[in-house]
CSV table of C-alpha atoms and ligand atoms in Angstrom, one decimal:
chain,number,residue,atom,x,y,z
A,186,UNK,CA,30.5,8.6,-4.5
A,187,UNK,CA,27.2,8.7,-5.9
A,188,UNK,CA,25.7,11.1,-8.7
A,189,UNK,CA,22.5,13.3,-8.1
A,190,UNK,CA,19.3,11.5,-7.7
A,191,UNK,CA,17.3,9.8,-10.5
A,192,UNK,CA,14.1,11.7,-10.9
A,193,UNK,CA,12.9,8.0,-11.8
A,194,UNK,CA,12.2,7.8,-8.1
A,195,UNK,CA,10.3,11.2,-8.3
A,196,UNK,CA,6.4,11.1,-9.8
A,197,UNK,CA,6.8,12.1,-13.1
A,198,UNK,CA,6.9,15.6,-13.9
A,199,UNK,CA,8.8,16.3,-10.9
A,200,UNK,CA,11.7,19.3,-11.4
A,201,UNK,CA,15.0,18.6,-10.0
A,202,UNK,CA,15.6,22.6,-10.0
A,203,UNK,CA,19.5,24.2,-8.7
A,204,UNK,CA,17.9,24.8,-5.5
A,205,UNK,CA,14.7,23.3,-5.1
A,206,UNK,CA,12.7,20.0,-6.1
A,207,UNK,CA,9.2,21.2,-7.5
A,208,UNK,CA,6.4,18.5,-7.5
A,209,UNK,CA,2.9,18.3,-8.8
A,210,UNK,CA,4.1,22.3,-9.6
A,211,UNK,CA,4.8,23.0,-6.0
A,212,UNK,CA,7.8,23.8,-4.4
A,213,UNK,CA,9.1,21.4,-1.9
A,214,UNK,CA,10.8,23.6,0.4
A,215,UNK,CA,7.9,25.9,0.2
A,216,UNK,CA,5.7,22.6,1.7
A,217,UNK,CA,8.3,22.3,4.5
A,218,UNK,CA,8.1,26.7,5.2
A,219,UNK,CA,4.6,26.1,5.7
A,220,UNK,CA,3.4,22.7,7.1
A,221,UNK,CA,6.4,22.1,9.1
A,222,UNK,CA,8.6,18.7,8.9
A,223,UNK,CA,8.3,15.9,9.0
A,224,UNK,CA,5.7,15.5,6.3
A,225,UNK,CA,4.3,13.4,3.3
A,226,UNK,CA,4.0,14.9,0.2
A,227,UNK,CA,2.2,13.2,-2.6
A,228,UNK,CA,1.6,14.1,-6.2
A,229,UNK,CA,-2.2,14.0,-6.8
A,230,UNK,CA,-1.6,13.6,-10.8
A,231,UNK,CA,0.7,11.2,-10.5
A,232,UNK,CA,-1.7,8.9,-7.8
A,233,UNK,CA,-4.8,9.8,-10.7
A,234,UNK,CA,-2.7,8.9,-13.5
A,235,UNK,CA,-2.1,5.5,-11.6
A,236,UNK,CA,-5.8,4.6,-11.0
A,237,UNK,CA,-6.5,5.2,-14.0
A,238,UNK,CA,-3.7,2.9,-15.5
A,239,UNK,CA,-5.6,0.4,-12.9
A,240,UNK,CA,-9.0,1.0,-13.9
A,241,UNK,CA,-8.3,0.5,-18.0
A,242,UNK,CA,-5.8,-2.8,-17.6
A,243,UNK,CA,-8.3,-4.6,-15.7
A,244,UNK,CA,-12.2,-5.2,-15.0
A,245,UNK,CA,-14.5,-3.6,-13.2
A,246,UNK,CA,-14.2,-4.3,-9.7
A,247,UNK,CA,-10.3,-3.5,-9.8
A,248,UNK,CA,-9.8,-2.5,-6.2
A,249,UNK,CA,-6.9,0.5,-5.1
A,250,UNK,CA,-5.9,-1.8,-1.8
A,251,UNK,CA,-6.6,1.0,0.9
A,252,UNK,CA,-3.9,-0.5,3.6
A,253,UNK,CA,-1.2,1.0,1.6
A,254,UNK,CA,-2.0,4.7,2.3
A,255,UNK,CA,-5.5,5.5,3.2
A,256,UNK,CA,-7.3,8.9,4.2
A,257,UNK,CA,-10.4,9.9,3.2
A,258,UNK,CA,-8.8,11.8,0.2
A,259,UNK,CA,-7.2,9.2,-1.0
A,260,UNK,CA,-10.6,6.8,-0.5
A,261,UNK,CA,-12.4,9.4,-2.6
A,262,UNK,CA,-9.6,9.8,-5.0
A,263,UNK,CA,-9.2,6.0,-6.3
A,264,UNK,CA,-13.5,6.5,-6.2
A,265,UNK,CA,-13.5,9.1,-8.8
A,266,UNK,CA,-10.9,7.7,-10.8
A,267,UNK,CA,-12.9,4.1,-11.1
A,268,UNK,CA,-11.6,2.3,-8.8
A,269,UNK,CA,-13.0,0.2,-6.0
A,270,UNK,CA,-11.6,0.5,-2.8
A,271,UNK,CA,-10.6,-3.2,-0.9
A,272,UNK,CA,-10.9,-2.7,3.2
A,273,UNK,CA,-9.5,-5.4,5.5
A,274,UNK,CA,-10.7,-4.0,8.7
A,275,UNK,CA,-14.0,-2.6,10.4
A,276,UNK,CA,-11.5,1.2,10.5
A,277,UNK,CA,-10.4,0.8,6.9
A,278,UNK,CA,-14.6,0.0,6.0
A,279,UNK,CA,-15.9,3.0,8.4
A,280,UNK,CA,-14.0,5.5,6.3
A,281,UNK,CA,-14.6,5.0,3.4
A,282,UNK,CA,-18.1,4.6,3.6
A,283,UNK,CA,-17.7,7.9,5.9
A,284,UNK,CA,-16.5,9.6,3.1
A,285,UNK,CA,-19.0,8.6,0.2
A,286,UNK,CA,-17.7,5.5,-1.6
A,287,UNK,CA,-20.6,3.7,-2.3
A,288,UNK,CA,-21.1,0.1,-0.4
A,289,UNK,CA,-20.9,-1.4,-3.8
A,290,UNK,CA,-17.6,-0.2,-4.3
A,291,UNK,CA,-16.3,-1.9,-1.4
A,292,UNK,CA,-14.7,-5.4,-1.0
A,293,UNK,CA,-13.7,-6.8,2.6
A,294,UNK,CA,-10.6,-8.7,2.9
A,295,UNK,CA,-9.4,-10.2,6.3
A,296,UNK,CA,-8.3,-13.2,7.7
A,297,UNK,CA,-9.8,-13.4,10.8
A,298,UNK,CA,-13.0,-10.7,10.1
A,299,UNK,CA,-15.1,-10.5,13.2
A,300,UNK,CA,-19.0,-11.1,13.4
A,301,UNK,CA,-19.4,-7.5,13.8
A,302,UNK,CA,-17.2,-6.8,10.4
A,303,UNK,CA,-19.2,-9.2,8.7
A,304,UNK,CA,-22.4,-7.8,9.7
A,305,UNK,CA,-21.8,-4.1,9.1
A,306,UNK,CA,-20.3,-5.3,5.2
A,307,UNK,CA,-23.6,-7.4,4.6
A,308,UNK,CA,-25.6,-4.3,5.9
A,309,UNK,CA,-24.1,-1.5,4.1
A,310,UNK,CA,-24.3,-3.9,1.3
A,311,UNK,CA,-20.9,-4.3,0.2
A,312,UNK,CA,-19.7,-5.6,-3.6
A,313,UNK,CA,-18.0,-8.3,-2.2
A,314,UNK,CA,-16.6,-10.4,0.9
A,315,UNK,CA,-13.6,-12.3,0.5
A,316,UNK,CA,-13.9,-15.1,2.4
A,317,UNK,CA,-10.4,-16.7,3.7
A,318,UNK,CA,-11.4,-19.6,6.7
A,319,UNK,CA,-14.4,-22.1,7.2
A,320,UNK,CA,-15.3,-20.7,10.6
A,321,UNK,CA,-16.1,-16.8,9.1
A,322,UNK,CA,-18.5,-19.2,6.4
A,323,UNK,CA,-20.0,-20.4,9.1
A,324,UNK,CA,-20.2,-16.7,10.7
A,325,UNK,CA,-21.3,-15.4,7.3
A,326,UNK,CA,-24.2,-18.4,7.4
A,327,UNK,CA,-25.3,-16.8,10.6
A,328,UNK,CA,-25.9,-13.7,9.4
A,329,UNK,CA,-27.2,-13.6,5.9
A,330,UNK,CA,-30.4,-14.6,4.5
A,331,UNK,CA,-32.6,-14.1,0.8
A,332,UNK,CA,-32.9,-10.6,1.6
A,333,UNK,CA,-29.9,-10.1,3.2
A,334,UNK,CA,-27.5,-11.1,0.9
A,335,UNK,CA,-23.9,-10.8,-0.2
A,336,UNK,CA,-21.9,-11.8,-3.2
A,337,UNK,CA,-18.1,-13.8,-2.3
A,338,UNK,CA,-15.0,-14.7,-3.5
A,339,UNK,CA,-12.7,-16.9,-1.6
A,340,UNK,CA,-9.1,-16.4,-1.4
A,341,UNK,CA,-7.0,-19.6,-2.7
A,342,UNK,CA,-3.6,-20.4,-1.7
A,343,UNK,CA,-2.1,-21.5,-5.1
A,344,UNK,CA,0.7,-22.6,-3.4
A,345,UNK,CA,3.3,-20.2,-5.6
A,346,UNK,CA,6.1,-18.9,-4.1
A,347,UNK,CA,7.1,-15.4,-5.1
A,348,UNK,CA,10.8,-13.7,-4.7
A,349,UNK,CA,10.0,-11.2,-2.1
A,350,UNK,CA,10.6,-10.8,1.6
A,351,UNK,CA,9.7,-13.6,3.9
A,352,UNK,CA,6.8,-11.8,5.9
A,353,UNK,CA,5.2,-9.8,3.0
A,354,UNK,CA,5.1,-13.5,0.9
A,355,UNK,CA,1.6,-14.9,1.3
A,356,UNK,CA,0.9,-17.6,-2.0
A,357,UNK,CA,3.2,-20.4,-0.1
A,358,UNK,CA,1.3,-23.2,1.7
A,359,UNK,CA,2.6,-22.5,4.8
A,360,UNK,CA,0.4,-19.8,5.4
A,361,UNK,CA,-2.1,-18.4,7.8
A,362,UNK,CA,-4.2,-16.9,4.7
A,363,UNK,CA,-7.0,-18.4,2.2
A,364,UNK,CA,-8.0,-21.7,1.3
A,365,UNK,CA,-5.3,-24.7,0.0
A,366,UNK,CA,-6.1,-25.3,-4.0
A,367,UNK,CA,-3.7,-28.1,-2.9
A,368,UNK,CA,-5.6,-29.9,-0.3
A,369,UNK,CA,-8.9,-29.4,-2.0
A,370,UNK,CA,-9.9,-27.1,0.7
A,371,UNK,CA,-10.3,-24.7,-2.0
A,372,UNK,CA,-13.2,-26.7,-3.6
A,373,UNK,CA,-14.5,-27.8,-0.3
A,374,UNK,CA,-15.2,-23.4,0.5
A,375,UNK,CA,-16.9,-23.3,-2.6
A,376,UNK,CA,-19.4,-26.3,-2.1
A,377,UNK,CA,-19.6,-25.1,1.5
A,378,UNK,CA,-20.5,-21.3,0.0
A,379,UNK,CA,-22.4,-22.3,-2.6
A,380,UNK,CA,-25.0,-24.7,0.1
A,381,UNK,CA,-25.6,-21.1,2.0
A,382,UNK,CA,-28.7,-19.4,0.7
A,383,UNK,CA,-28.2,-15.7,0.6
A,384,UNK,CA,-24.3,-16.4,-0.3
A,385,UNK,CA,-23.8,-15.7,-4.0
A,386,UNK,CA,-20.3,-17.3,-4.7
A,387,UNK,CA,-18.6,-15.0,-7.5
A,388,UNK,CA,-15.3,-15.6,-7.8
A,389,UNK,CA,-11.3,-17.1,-6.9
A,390,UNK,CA,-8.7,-14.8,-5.2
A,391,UNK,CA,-5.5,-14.9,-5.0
A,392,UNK,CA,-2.4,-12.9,-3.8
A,393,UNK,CA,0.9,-14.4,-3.8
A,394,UNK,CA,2.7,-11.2,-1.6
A,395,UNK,CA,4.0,-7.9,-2.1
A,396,UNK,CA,7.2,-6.0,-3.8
A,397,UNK,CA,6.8,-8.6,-6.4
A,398,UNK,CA,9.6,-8.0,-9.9
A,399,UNK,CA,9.2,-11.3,-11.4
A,400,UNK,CA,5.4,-11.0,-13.8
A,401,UNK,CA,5.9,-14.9,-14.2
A,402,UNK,CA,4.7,-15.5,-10.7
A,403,UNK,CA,1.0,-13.8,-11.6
A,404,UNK,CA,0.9,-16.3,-14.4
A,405,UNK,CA,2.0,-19.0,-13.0
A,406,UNK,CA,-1.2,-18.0,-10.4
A,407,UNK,CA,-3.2,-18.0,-12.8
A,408,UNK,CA,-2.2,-20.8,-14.6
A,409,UNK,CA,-2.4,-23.0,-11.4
A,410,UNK,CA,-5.9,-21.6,-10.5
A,411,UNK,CA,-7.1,-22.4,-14.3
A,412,UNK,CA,-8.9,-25.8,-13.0
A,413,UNK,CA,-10.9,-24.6,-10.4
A,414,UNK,CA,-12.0,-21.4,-12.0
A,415,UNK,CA,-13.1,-23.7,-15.0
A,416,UNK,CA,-14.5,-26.5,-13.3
A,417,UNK,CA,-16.9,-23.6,-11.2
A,418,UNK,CA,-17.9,-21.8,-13.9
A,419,UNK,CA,-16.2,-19.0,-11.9
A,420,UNK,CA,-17.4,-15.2,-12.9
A,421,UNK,CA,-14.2,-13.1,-11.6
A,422,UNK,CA,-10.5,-14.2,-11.1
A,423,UNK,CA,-9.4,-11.5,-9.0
A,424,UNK,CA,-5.0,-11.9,-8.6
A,425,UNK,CA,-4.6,-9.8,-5.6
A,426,UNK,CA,-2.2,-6.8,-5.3
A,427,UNK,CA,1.8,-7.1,-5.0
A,428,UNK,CA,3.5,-5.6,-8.0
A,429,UNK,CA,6.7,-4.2,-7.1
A,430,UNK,CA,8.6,-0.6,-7.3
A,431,UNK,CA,11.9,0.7,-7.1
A,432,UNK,CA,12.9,2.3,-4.1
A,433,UNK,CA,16.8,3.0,-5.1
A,434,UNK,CA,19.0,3.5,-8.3
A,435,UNK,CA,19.0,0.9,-10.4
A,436,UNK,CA,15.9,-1.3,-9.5
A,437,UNK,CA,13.4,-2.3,-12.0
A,438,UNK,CA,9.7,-0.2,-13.1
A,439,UNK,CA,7.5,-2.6,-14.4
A,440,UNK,CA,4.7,-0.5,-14.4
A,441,UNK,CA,0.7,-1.2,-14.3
A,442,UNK,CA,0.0,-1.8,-17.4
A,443,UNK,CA,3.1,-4.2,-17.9
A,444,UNK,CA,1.3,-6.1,-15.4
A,445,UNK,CA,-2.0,-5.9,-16.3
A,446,UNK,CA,-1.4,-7.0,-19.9
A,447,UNK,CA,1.0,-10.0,-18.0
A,448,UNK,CA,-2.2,-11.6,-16.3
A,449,UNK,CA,-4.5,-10.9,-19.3
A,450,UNK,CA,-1.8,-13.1,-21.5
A,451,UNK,CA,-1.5,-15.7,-18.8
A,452,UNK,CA,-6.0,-15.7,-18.3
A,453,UNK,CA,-6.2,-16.1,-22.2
A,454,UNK,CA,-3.2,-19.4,-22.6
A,455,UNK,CA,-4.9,-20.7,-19.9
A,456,UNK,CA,-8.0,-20.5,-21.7
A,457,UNK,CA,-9.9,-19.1,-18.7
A,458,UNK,CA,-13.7,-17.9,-19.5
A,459,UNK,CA,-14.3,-15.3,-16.7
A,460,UNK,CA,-16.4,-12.0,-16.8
A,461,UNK,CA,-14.5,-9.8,-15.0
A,462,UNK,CA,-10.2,-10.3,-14.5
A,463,UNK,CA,-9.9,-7.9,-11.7
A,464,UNK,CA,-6.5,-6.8,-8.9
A,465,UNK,CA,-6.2,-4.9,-6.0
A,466,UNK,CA,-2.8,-3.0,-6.3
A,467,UNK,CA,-1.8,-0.7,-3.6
A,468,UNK,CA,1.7,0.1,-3.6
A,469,UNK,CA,2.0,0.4,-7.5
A,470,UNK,CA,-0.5,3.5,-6.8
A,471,UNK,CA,1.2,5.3,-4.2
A,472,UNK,CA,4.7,4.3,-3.3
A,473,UNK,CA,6.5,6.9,-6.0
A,474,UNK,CA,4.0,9.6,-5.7
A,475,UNK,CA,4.8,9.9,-2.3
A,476,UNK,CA,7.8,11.4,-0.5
A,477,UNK,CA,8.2,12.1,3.1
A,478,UNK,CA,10.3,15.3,3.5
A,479,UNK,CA,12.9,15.7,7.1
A,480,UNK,CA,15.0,18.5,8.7
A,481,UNK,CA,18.3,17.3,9.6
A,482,UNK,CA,19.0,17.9,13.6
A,483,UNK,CA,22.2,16.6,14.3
A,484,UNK,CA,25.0,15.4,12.4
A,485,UNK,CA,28.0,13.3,14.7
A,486,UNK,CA,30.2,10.4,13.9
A,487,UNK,CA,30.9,7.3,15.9
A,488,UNK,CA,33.1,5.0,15.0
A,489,UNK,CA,34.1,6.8,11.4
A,490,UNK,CA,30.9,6.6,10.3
A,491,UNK,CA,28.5,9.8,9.9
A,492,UNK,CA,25.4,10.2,11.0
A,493,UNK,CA,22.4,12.6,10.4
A,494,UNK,CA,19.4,12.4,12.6
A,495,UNK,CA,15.9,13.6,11.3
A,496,UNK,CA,12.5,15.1,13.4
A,497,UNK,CA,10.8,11.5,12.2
A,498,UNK,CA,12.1,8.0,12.0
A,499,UNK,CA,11.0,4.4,12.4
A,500,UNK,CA,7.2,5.9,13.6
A,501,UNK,CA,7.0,7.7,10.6
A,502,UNK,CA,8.7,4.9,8.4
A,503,UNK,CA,8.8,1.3,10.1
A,504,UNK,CA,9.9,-1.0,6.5
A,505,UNK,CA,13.8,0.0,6.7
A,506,UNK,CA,13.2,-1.9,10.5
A,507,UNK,CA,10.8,-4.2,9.7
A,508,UNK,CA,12.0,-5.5,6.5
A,509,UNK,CA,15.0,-3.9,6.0
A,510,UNK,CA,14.1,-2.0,3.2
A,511,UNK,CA,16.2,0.7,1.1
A,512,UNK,CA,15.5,4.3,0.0
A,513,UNK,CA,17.4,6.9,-1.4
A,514,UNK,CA,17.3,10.5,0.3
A,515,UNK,CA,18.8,13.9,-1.2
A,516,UNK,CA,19.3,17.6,-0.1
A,517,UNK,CA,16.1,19.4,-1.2
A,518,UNK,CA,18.2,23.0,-1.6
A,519,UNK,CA,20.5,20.8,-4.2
A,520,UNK,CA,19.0,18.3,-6.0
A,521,UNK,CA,21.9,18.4,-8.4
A,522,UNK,CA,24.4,18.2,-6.5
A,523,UNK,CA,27.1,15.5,-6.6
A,524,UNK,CA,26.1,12.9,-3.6
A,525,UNK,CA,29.7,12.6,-2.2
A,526,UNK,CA,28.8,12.2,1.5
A,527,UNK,CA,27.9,8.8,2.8
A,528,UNK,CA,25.6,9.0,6.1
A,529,UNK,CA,23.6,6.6,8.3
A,530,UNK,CA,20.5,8.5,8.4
A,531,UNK,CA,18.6,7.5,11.7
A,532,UNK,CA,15.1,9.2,13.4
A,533,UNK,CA,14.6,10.4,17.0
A,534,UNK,CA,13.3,7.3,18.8
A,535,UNK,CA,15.3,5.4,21.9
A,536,UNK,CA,16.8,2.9,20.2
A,537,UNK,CA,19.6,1.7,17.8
A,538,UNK,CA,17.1,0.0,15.3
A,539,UNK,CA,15.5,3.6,14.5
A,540,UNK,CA,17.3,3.4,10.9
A,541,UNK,CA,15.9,5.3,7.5
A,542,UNK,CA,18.7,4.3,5.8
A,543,UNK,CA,21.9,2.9,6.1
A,544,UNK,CA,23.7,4.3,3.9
A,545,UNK,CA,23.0,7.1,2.4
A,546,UNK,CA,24.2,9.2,-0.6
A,547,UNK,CA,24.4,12.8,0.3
A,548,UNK,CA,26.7,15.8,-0.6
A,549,UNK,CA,29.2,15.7,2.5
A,550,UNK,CA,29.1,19.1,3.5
A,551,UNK,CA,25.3,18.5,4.3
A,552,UNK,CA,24.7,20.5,7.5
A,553,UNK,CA,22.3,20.8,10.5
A,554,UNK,CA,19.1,22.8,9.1
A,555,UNK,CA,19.0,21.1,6.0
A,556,UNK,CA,15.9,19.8,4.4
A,557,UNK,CA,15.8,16.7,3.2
A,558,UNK,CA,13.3,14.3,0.9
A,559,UNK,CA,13.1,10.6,0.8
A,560,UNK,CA,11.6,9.4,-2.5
A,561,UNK,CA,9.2,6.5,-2.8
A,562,UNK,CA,7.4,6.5,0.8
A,563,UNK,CA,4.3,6.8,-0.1
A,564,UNK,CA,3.3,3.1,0.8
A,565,UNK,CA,3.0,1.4,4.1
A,566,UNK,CA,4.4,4.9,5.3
A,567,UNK,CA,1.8,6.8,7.0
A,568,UNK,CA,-0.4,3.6,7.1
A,569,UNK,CA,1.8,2.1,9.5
A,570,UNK,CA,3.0,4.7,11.6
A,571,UNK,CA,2.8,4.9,15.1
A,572,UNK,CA,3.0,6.5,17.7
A,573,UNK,CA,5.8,5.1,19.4
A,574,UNK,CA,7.7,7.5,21.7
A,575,UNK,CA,4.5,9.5,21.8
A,576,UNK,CA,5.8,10.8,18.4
A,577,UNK,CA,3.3,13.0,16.4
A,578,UNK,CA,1.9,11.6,13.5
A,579,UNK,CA,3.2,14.0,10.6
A,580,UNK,CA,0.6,15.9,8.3
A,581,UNK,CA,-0.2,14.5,4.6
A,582,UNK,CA,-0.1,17.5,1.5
A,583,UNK,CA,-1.7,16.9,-1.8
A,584,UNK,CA,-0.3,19.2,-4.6
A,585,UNK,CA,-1.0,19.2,-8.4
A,586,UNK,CA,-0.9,22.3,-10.9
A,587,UNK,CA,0.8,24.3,-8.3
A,588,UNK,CA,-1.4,24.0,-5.2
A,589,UNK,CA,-0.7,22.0,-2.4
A,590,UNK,CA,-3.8,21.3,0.1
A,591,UNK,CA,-3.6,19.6,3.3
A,592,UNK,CA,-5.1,16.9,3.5
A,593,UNK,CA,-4.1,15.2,7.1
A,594,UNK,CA,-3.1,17.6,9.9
A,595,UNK,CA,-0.3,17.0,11.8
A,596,UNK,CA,-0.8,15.0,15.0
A,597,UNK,CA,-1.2,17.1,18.1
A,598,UNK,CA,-0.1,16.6,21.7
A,599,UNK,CA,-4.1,16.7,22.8
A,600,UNK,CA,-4.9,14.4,19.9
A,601,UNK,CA,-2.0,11.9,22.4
A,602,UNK,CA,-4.3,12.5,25.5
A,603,UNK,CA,-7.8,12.1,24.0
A,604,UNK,CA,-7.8,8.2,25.2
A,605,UNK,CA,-6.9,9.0,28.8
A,606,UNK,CA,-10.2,8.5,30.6
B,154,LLP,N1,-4.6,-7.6,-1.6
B,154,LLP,C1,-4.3,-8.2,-0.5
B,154,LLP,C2,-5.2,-9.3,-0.1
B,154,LLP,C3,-3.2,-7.8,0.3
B,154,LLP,O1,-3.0,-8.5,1.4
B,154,LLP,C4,-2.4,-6.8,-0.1
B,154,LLP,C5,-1.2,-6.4,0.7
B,154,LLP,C6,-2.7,-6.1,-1.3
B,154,LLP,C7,-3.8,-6.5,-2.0
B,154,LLP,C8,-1.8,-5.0,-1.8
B,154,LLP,O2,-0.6,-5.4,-2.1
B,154,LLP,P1,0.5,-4.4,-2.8
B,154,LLP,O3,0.0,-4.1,-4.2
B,154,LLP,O4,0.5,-3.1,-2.0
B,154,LLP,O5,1.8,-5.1,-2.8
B,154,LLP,N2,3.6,-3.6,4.9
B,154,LLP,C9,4.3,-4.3,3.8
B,154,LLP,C10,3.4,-4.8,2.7
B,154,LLP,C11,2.3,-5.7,3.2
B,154,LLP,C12,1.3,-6.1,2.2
B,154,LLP,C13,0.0,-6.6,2.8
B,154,LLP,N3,-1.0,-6.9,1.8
B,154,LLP,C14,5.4,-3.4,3.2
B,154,LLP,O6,5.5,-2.3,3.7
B,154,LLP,O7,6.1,-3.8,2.3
């Protein structure tokens, strides 16, 4: 039997009312009267206060990594707030130039970026390419030239392991990403970047993965990577994204500016000289001012065990499948309410794997009709949703001081047809 929810996994600010959860000053059951379920909710003070925590613990150039949660809103929210905006593919770039951010607030990651990528970055004149393999230098060499130019970092493999799932890990050798510090590959980019007229090489990058606790890992990163930013008279040490957040009861908050001030310890006892120490954090920034709230359809057990089916599910939410990933969920109409029920809570998709959560907390006598929120979705959420089924994509609300606005429409069925030709 589990007590009522933390707020902790709420944005703060967030009212855990008798009947009602009230966010960003809006009433949560009031966002699922009028927009329908399923559907993300996010708290637009809560991403703000989050860039801004970016923006002050590290340099300019600190980029809000857009594959976490991006919409145009968002792109121009991280914008305002002084961030730049990292983009790993030619959709990710298009929209946020679509939407105002300046080129030169733009960095391209990717580790297989095609010519055309390449060539629409160099043209909109992008801040900065990230260069991870020897064949996109030698696609970059194609295209640039004295007038056409483009500053580059190139992402390192410092060969760090961090504690985190196997397929979100990414500092390891053993790794389809970057350049090896270990084999000297690292050095041999540089030289290679450095021959290319109309290449400005800028800086080192690293990320060692995602849903990352342990700080030590960042400065052990940068700690490894002290040599080669030394020896190149390197301007920017940029250590990539991949703090972590708590998704249940009882996990750790580190926090931004824990982090921040974790790599600016490790850059100073490592006696680094750079310009600019810069990150690119996306799930810090959006996981826990985002919620994704579901009407419960069916409630049946099998086997003794209870389960709750919701309108969404793995299309709306892949990570419980894809990396097994917990959340928390409660009954919006009674936030307080002792969580004495324990229920499999699964989506609406054809097969067994379509899992939210496994076990969750929830009063009992929860019935049919009832709304409920799961905290903490607001990264790699909508980003990676699908259509699988030929499920509608749900609609994305922003609220703060008592508005809500929408700022993603729900799917529709002819938005599902407009590719039949
Ligand atoms: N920079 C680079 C080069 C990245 O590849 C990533 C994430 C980030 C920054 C942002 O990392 P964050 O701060 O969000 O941890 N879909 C997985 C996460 C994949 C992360 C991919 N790269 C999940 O749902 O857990």
């Amino acid at each position: 039997m589990a007590g009522p929810i933390s707020p902790t996994l709420f944005p703060e600010g967030t009212e855990l009312l008798e009947n009602d959860i009230v966010v960003g000053g809006v009433s949560l059951r009031s966002i699922a009267e009028t927009y329908g379920t399923p559907v993300f909710v996010y708290d637009e003070g809560a991403l703000r206060a989050r860039c801004r925590e970016a923006a002050q613990g590290f340099d300019d150039g600190v980029a809000f990594a857009s594959k976490s949660f991006l919409s145009g809103a968002m792109a121009k929210l991280a914008h305002e707030e002084g961030l730049c905006i990292d983009v790993a593919t030619a959709g990710e770039l298009d929209l946020v130039l679509r939407v105002g951010v300046p080129a030169d607030r733009v960095i391209l990651h990717g580790n297989n970026k095609t010519i055309e990528e390449l060539r629409r970055a160099i043209d909109a004149g992008l801040r900065r390419i990230v260069v991870d393999s020897f064949d996109e230098i030698d696609r970059l060499a194609s295209l640039v030239s004295p007038d056409n130019h483009v500053a580059c970092l190139i992402r390192v493999t410092p060969g760090v392991e961090a504690h985190t799932h196997e397929f979100i890990k990414t500092g390891q050798e053993d790794t389809k990403f970057g350049f090896s510090l270990a084999t000297g590959d690292a050095q041999r980019a540089i030289d290679a970047l450095r021959a290319v007229p109309g290449i400005e090489f800028v800086g080192i990058h690293a990320h060692i993965g995602s849903q990352i606790f342990d700080l030590a890992a960042f400065g052990e990163t940068v700690k490894v990577l002290a040599e080669l930013v030394t020896s190149n008279g390197v301007k920017e040490l940029c250590v990539g994204g991949g703090l972590g957040v708590a998704y249940v009861e009882g996990e750790p908050t580190i926090g931004i500016p824990a982090w921040a001030a974790a790599v600016r310890e490790a850059v100073t006892t490592a006696a680094i000289a750079v310009d600019q120490v810069t990150a690119e954090p996306g799930r810090s920034i959006v996981a826990r001012a985002g919620m994704t709230l579901y009407t419960v359809g069916t409630r049946k057990v099998a086997a003794g065990r209870n389960y709750l089916a919701v309108d969404g599910g793995m299309s709306d939410n892949p990570r419980p499948v894809l990396y097994g990933s917990g959340y928390e969920a409660v009954d919006v109409a009674r936030p307080q309410a002792e969580r004495d029920g324990t229920f499999r809570i699964v989506g609406k998709h054809c097969e067994t794997g379509d899992l939210l959560i496994d076990e969750a907390a929830l009063p009992a006598d929860i019935a049919v009709g009832s709304l409920i929120a799961t905290p903490v979705t607001g990264a790699y959420g909508y980003s990676m949703a699908s259509n699988y089924n030929r499920a509608l994509r749900p609609p994305v609300v922003f609220v703060k001081d008592g508005a809500a606005r929408l700022v993603l429409r729900r799917e529709t069925l002819d938005d599902l047809v407009r590719l039949e030709v």
